Amino acid sequence: MDYETLLVTIADKVATVTLNRPDLRNAFNEQAIAELALVFDELGRSDTVRAIVLAANGPSFCAGADLNWMKKMAGYSHDENLADAMRLADMLRTIYLCPKPVVARVQGDCYAGGMGLVAACDIVVAAEQVGFCLSEVKLGLIPATISPYVIKAMGEQAARRYFTTAERFDAKEAHRIGFAHEVVAHEALDATVAGIVKALVNNSPHAVKQAKTLVREVVGQPVDDALLADTAGRIAAIRASLEGREGVASFLEKRKPTWIN
């Protein structure tokens, strides 16, 4: 399928979704939001894809909302604004809940809604010159729709500061507060992402999917009898699964598991 705002390639079990509006700093509008939701839904259901890289063309990763789109929103009614915001919320949730692990390759500045895109991913690799900014309050707005993902990624205390000050911060700070997993020189970006993706595709696809779900569903839960029963049930089920049995057998037999080929 051809997209107006994205480039999508698949090779060696890895899909790369590239934001492709470089002249507009990859800011998103209705079309970009719809296409991102569609492609992540399709890739999440693909049997040939084991990992997804979210990347961008041009000097910026994503500047947030497109100015022309924002002008249109200024004339919307409350109900129209609500429907529009829900489309963005649904797109971010589609990325966050994607069954496949998603790696953000952040090569350039990432502002406002762009930070929501990155926060919805599982692993974030940023070039060391990248700047981040939650700039909404400068415009009299708030980062509401992206907040569930950004707060999870950077933590409540960091969010208190950057949501309210709209300060620009660098990749080193993003790493310090936990928003970025890796910060590397720009020339090392591709190799770093490739190394992470290789690790992902060499693991059991079923186990990776279940591990991603495990983190999402266990975090914040009280360590009580219900949680103990839930986690015991999960390990019992995956031990009995086809890939669980194959993984143990391949380890004992000192051979590669069948999902590596």
Short mmCIF file of C-alpha atoms in Angstrom, two decimals:
data_model
loop_
_atom_site.label_atom_id
_atom_site.label_comp_id
_atom_site.label_asym_id
_atom_site.label_seq_id
_atom_site.Cartn_x
_atom_site.Cartn_y
_atom_site.Cartn_z
CA MET A 1 0.00 0.00 0.00
CA ASP A 2 1.20 3.53 -0.80
CA TYR A 3 1.07 6.25 1.85
CA GLU A 4 1.13 10.02 1.43
CA THR A 5 2.99 10.81 4.65
CA LEU A 6 4.98 7.64 5.33
CA LEU A 7 7.49 5.31 3.75
CA VAL A 8 7.14 1.66 4.78
CA THR A 9 9.68 -1.07 4.06
CA ILE A 10 10.00 -4.64 5.29
CA ALA A 11 13.23 -6.62 5.22
CA ASP A 12 14.57 -9.51 7.29
CA LYS A 13 11.47 -9.60 9.52
CA VAL A 14 11.82 -5.89 10.38
CA ALA A 15 9.40 -3.20 9.23
CA THR A 16 10.62 0.39 9.07
CA VAL A 17 7.96 3.10 9.19
CA THR A 18 9.48 6.44 8.20
CA LEU A 19 7.77 9.78 8.72
CA ASN A 20 8.16 11.43 5.33
CA ARG A 21 7.17 15.09 5.48
CA PRO A 22 10.68 16.53 5.93
CA ASP A 23 9.81 19.97 4.55
CA LEU A 24 7.21 20.29 7.32
CA ARG A 25 9.53 18.85 9.98
CA ASN A 26 7.38 15.71 9.89
CA ALA A 27 4.57 17.47 11.71
CA PHE A 28 1.42 15.42 11.63
CA ASN A 29 -2.05 16.19 10.35
CA GLU A 30 -5.23 14.13 9.88
CA GLN A 31 -3.67 12.12 7.05
CA ALA A 32 -0.50 11.29 8.94
CA ILE A 33 -2.48 10.26 12.02
CA ALA A 34 -4.76 8.00 9.98
CA GLU A 35 -1.84 6.42 8.12
CA LEU A 36 0.16 5.77 11.30
CA ALA A 37 -2.84 4.09 12.92
CA LEU A 38 -3.44 1.96 9.84
CA VAL A 39 0.14 0.84 9.30
CA PHE A 40 0.79 -0.08 12.94
CA ASP A 41 -2.45 -2.05 13.05
CA GLU A 42 -1.49 -3.94 9.90
CA LEU A 43 2.12 -4.57 10.96
CA GLY A 44 0.99 -5.69 14.39
CA ARG A 45 -1.07 -8.45 12.72
CA SER A 46 1.60 -9.44 10.18
CA ASP A 47 3.09 -12.92 10.49
CA THR A 48 6.25 -11.82 8.65
CA VAL A 49 7.17 -8.89 10.92
CA ARG A 50 8.86 -9.38 14.28
CA ALA A 51 9.97 -5.82 15.06
CA ILE A 52 9.16 -2.30 13.87
CA VAL A 53 11.42 0.74 13.63
CA LEU A 54 9.79 4.18 13.70
CA ALA A 55 12.10 6.62 11.92
CA ALA A 56 11.93 9.98 10.12
CA ASN A 57 13.40 11.68 7.07
CA GLY A 58 15.00 15.11 7.22
CA PRO A 59 16.60 17.17 10.00
CA SER A 60 13.66 16.84 12.43
CA PHE A 61 12.04 13.72 13.82
CA CYS A 62 8.65 15.33 14.44
CA ALA A 63 7.63 18.88 15.33
CA GLY A 64 4.21 17.86 16.63
CA ALA A 65 1.08 19.20 15.00
CA ASP A 66 1.06 20.70 11.51
CA LEU A 67 0.35 24.44 11.60
CA ASN A 68 -2.30 24.23 8.88
CA TRP A 69 -4.01 21.47 10.82
CA MET A 70 -3.90 23.62 13.95
CA LYS A 71 -5.48 26.52 12.05
CA LYS A 72 -8.33 24.25 11.02
CA MET A 73 -8.80 23.07 14.59
CA ALA A 74 -9.12 26.66 15.79
CA GLY A 75 -12.42 26.85 13.93
CA TYR A 76 -13.75 23.50 15.14
CA SER A 77 -16.66 23.13 17.52
CA HIS A 78 -16.11 21.34 20.83
CA ASP A 79 -17.48 18.09 19.38
CA GLU A 80 -15.26 18.37 16.31
CA ASN A 81 -12.21 19.03 18.50
CA LEU A 82 -13.11 16.04 20.66
CA ALA A 83 -13.43 13.73 17.66
CA ASP A 84 -10.15 15.02 16.26
CA ALA A 85 -8.34 14.49 19.56
CA MET A 86 -9.73 10.97 19.81
CA ARG A 87 -8.25 10.07 16.43
CA LEU A 88 -4.82 11.11 17.72
CA ALA A 89 -5.42 9.24 20.98
CA ASP A 90 -6.41 6.09 19.08
CA MET A 91 -3.31 6.29 16.89
CA LEU A 92 -0.98 6.58 19.89
CA ARG A 93 -2.74 3.68 21.60
CA THR A 94 -2.35 1.56 18.45
CA ILE A 95 1.42 2.09 18.58
CA TYR A 96 1.57 1.51 22.35
CA LEU A 97 -0.47 -1.71 22.18
CA CYS A 98 1.16 -3.02 19.01
CA PRO A 99 2.00 -6.70 19.60
CA LYS A 100 5.38 -6.23 17.95
CA PRO A 101 8.21 -4.37 19.72
CA VAL A 102 8.67 -0.84 18.37
CA VAL A 103 12.03 0.95 18.33
CA ALA A 104 12.11 4.72 17.85
CA ARG A 105 15.09 5.96 15.84
CA VAL A 106 15.21 9.65 16.76
CA GLN A 107 17.62 11.44 14.45
CA GLY A 108 16.42 15.02 14.91
CA ASP A 109 14.48 17.37 17.16
CA CYS A 110 11.31 15.98 18.68
CA TYR A 111 8.67 18.37 19.97
CA ALA A 112 5.17 18.25 21.45
CA GLY A 113 3.11 15.47 19.83
CA GLY A 114 6.30 14.02 18.41
CA MET A 115 7.30 13.17 21.96
CA GLY A 116 4.04 11.27 22.26
CA LEU A 117 4.95 9.18 19.22
CA VAL A 118 8.33 8.34 20.73
CA ALA A 119 6.93 7.65 24.20
CA ALA A 120 4.44 5.15 22.75
CA CYS A 121 7.36 3.09 21.43
CA ASP A 122 9.07 0.38 23.48
CA ILE A 123 12.70 1.33 22.96
CA VAL A 124 14.07 4.79 22.19
CA VAL A 125 17.45 5.48 20.56
CA ALA A 126 18.33 9.15 20.06
CA ALA A 127 21.22 10.93 18.39
CA GLU A 128 23.16 13.05 20.86
CA GLN A 129 22.36 16.36 19.14
CA VAL A 130 18.58 15.86 19.37
CA GLY A 131 16.49 18.36 21.32
CA PHE A 132 13.19 17.58 23.01
CA CYS A 133 10.42 19.95 24.05
CA LEU A 134 6.88 19.71 25.38
CA SER A 135 5.97 23.10 24.01
CA GLU A 136 2.18 23.04 24.35
CA VAL A 137 1.79 25.55 27.20
CA LYS A 138 3.59 28.19 25.11
CA LEU A 139 0.56 28.08 22.83
CA GLY A 140 -2.00 28.03 25.63
CA LEU A 141 -2.48 24.27 25.25
CA ILE A 142 -1.60 21.18 27.30
CA PRO A 143 0.00 17.85 26.26
CA ALA A 144 -3.15 15.98 27.26
CA THR A 145 -3.48 13.29 24.60
CA ILE A 146 0.17 12.29 24.76
CA SER A 147 0.39 12.50 28.56
CA PRO A 148 -0.30 8.80 29.39
CA TYR A 149 2.73 7.75 27.36
CA VAL A 150 5.08 10.63 28.12
CA ILE A 151 4.49 10.42 31.87
CA LYS A 152 5.12 6.66 31.78
CA ALA A 153 8.32 7.27 29.85
CA MET A 154 9.86 10.14 31.82
CA GLY A 155 8.18 9.80 35.21
CA GLU A 156 5.90 12.09 37.15
CA GLN A 157 8.53 14.44 38.54
CA ALA A 158 10.16 15.15 35.18
CA ALA A 159 6.71 15.61 33.63
CA ARG A 160 5.78 18.18 36.30
CA ARG A 161 8.72 20.27 35.14
CA TYR A 162 8.67 19.89 31.40
CA PHE A 163 4.89 19.99 30.98
CA THR A 164 4.75 23.35 32.76
CA THR A 165 7.99 25.07 31.70
CA ALA A 166 8.07 24.04 28.02
CA GLU A 167 11.86 24.10 28.33
CA ARG A 168 13.88 22.50 25.58
CA PHE A 169 16.11 19.70 26.88
CA ASP A 170 18.83 17.70 25.21
CA ALA A 171 19.26 14.00 24.56
CA LYS A 172 21.53 13.62 27.58
CA GLU A 173 18.73 14.87 29.82
CA ALA A 174 16.25 12.64 28.01
CA HIS A 175 18.47 9.70 28.88
CA ARG A 176 18.91 10.81 32.50
CA ILE A 177 15.16 10.96 33.13
CA GLY A 178 14.54 7.66 31.37
CA PHE A 179 12.83 8.97 28.26
CA ALA A 180 15.58 7.67 25.95
CA HIS A 181 17.22 4.29 26.42
CA GLU A 182 20.29 5.04 24.31
CA VAL A 183 21.96 8.28 23.23
CA VAL A 184 24.66 7.89 20.60
CA ALA A 185 26.57 9.90 18.02
CA HIS A 186 24.53 10.44 14.87
CA GLU A 187 26.86 8.24 12.84
CA ALA A 188 26.29 5.37 15.32
CA LEU A 189 22.49 5.64 15.24
CA ASP A 190 21.83 3.03 12.57
CA ALA A 191 24.27 0.50 14.01
CA THR A 192 22.79 0.89 17.48
CA VAL A 193 19.24 0.44 16.23
CA ALA A 194 20.32 -2.53 14.12
CA GLY A 195 21.90 -4.21 17.14
CA ILE A 196 18.72 -3.82 19.19
CA VAL A 197 16.54 -5.04 16.34
CA LYS A 198 18.77 -8.08 15.82
CA ALA A 199 18.33 -9.00 19.49
CA LEU A 200 14.56 -8.65 19.13
CA VAL A 201 14.19 -10.82 16.03
CA ASN A 202 16.46 -13.55 17.43
CA ASN A 203 14.12 -14.07 20.38
CA SER A 204 10.94 -16.12 20.47
CA PRO A 205 8.24 -14.05 18.73
CA HIS A 206 5.55 -15.35 21.08
CA ALA A 207 7.68 -14.72 24.17
CA VAL A 208 8.55 -11.18 23.04
CA LYS A 209 4.86 -10.41 22.55
CA GLN A 210 3.98 -11.85 25.95
CA ALA A 211 6.90 -10.07 27.66
CA LYS A 212 5.73 -6.73 26.27
CA THR A 213 2.22 -7.43 27.56
CA LEU A 214 3.64 -8.56 30.92
CA VAL A 215 5.34 -5.22 31.58
CA ARG A 216 2.24 -3.25 30.65
CA GLU A 217 -0.10 -5.33 32.80
CA VAL A 218 2.10 -5.87 35.87
CA VAL A 219 3.49 -2.37 36.35
CA GLY A 220 1.88 -0.58 39.27
CA GLN A 221 0.05 -3.65 40.52
CA PRO A 222 0.21 -4.53 44.24
CA VAL A 223 2.27 -7.61 45.00
CA ASP A 224 -0.63 -9.60 46.37
CA ASP A 225 -2.03 -13.10 45.96
CA ALA A 226 -3.86 -12.11 42.78
CA LEU A 227 -0.65 -10.90 41.13
CA LEU A 228 1.27 -13.99 42.24
CA ALA A 229 -1.42 -16.21 40.76
CA ASP A 230 -1.49 -14.18 37.56
CA THR A 231 2.27 -14.30 36.98
CA ALA A 232 2.47 -18.00 37.91
CA GLY A 233 -0.27 -18.67 35.39
CA ARG A 234 1.61 -16.77 32.71
CA ILE A 235 4.85 -18.72 33.14
CA ALA A 236 2.98 -22.03 33.32
CA ALA A 237 1.17 -21.25 30.07
CA ILE A 238 4.27 -20.19 28.17
CA ARG A 239 6.28 -23.19 29.39
CA ALA A 240 3.65 -25.40 27.78
CA SER A 241 3.50 -23.36 24.55
CA LEU A 242 5.08 -24.59 21.32
CA GLU A 243 7.80 -21.93 21.38
CA GLY A 244 8.38 -22.44 25.09
CA ARG A 245 8.95 -26.16 24.56
CA GLU A 246 11.10 -25.52 21.49
CA GLY A 247 13.23 -22.94 23.30
CA VAL A 248 14.02 -25.27 26.19
CA ALA A 249 14.63 -28.20 23.87
CA SER A 250 17.01 -26.21 21.66
CA PHE A 251 18.94 -25.03 24.71
CA LEU A 252 19.33 -28.56 26.07
CA GLU A 253 20.23 -29.91 22.64
CA LYS A 254 22.71 -27.05 22.04
CA ARG A 255 21.14 -25.93 18.76
CA LYS A 256 19.41 -22.83 17.46
CA PRO A 257 15.66 -22.65 18.02
CA THR A 258 13.47 -22.93 14.94
CA TRP A 259 12.52 -19.24 14.95
CA ILE A 260 16.13 -18.35 14.06
CA ASN A 261 16.75 -18.98 10.37
#
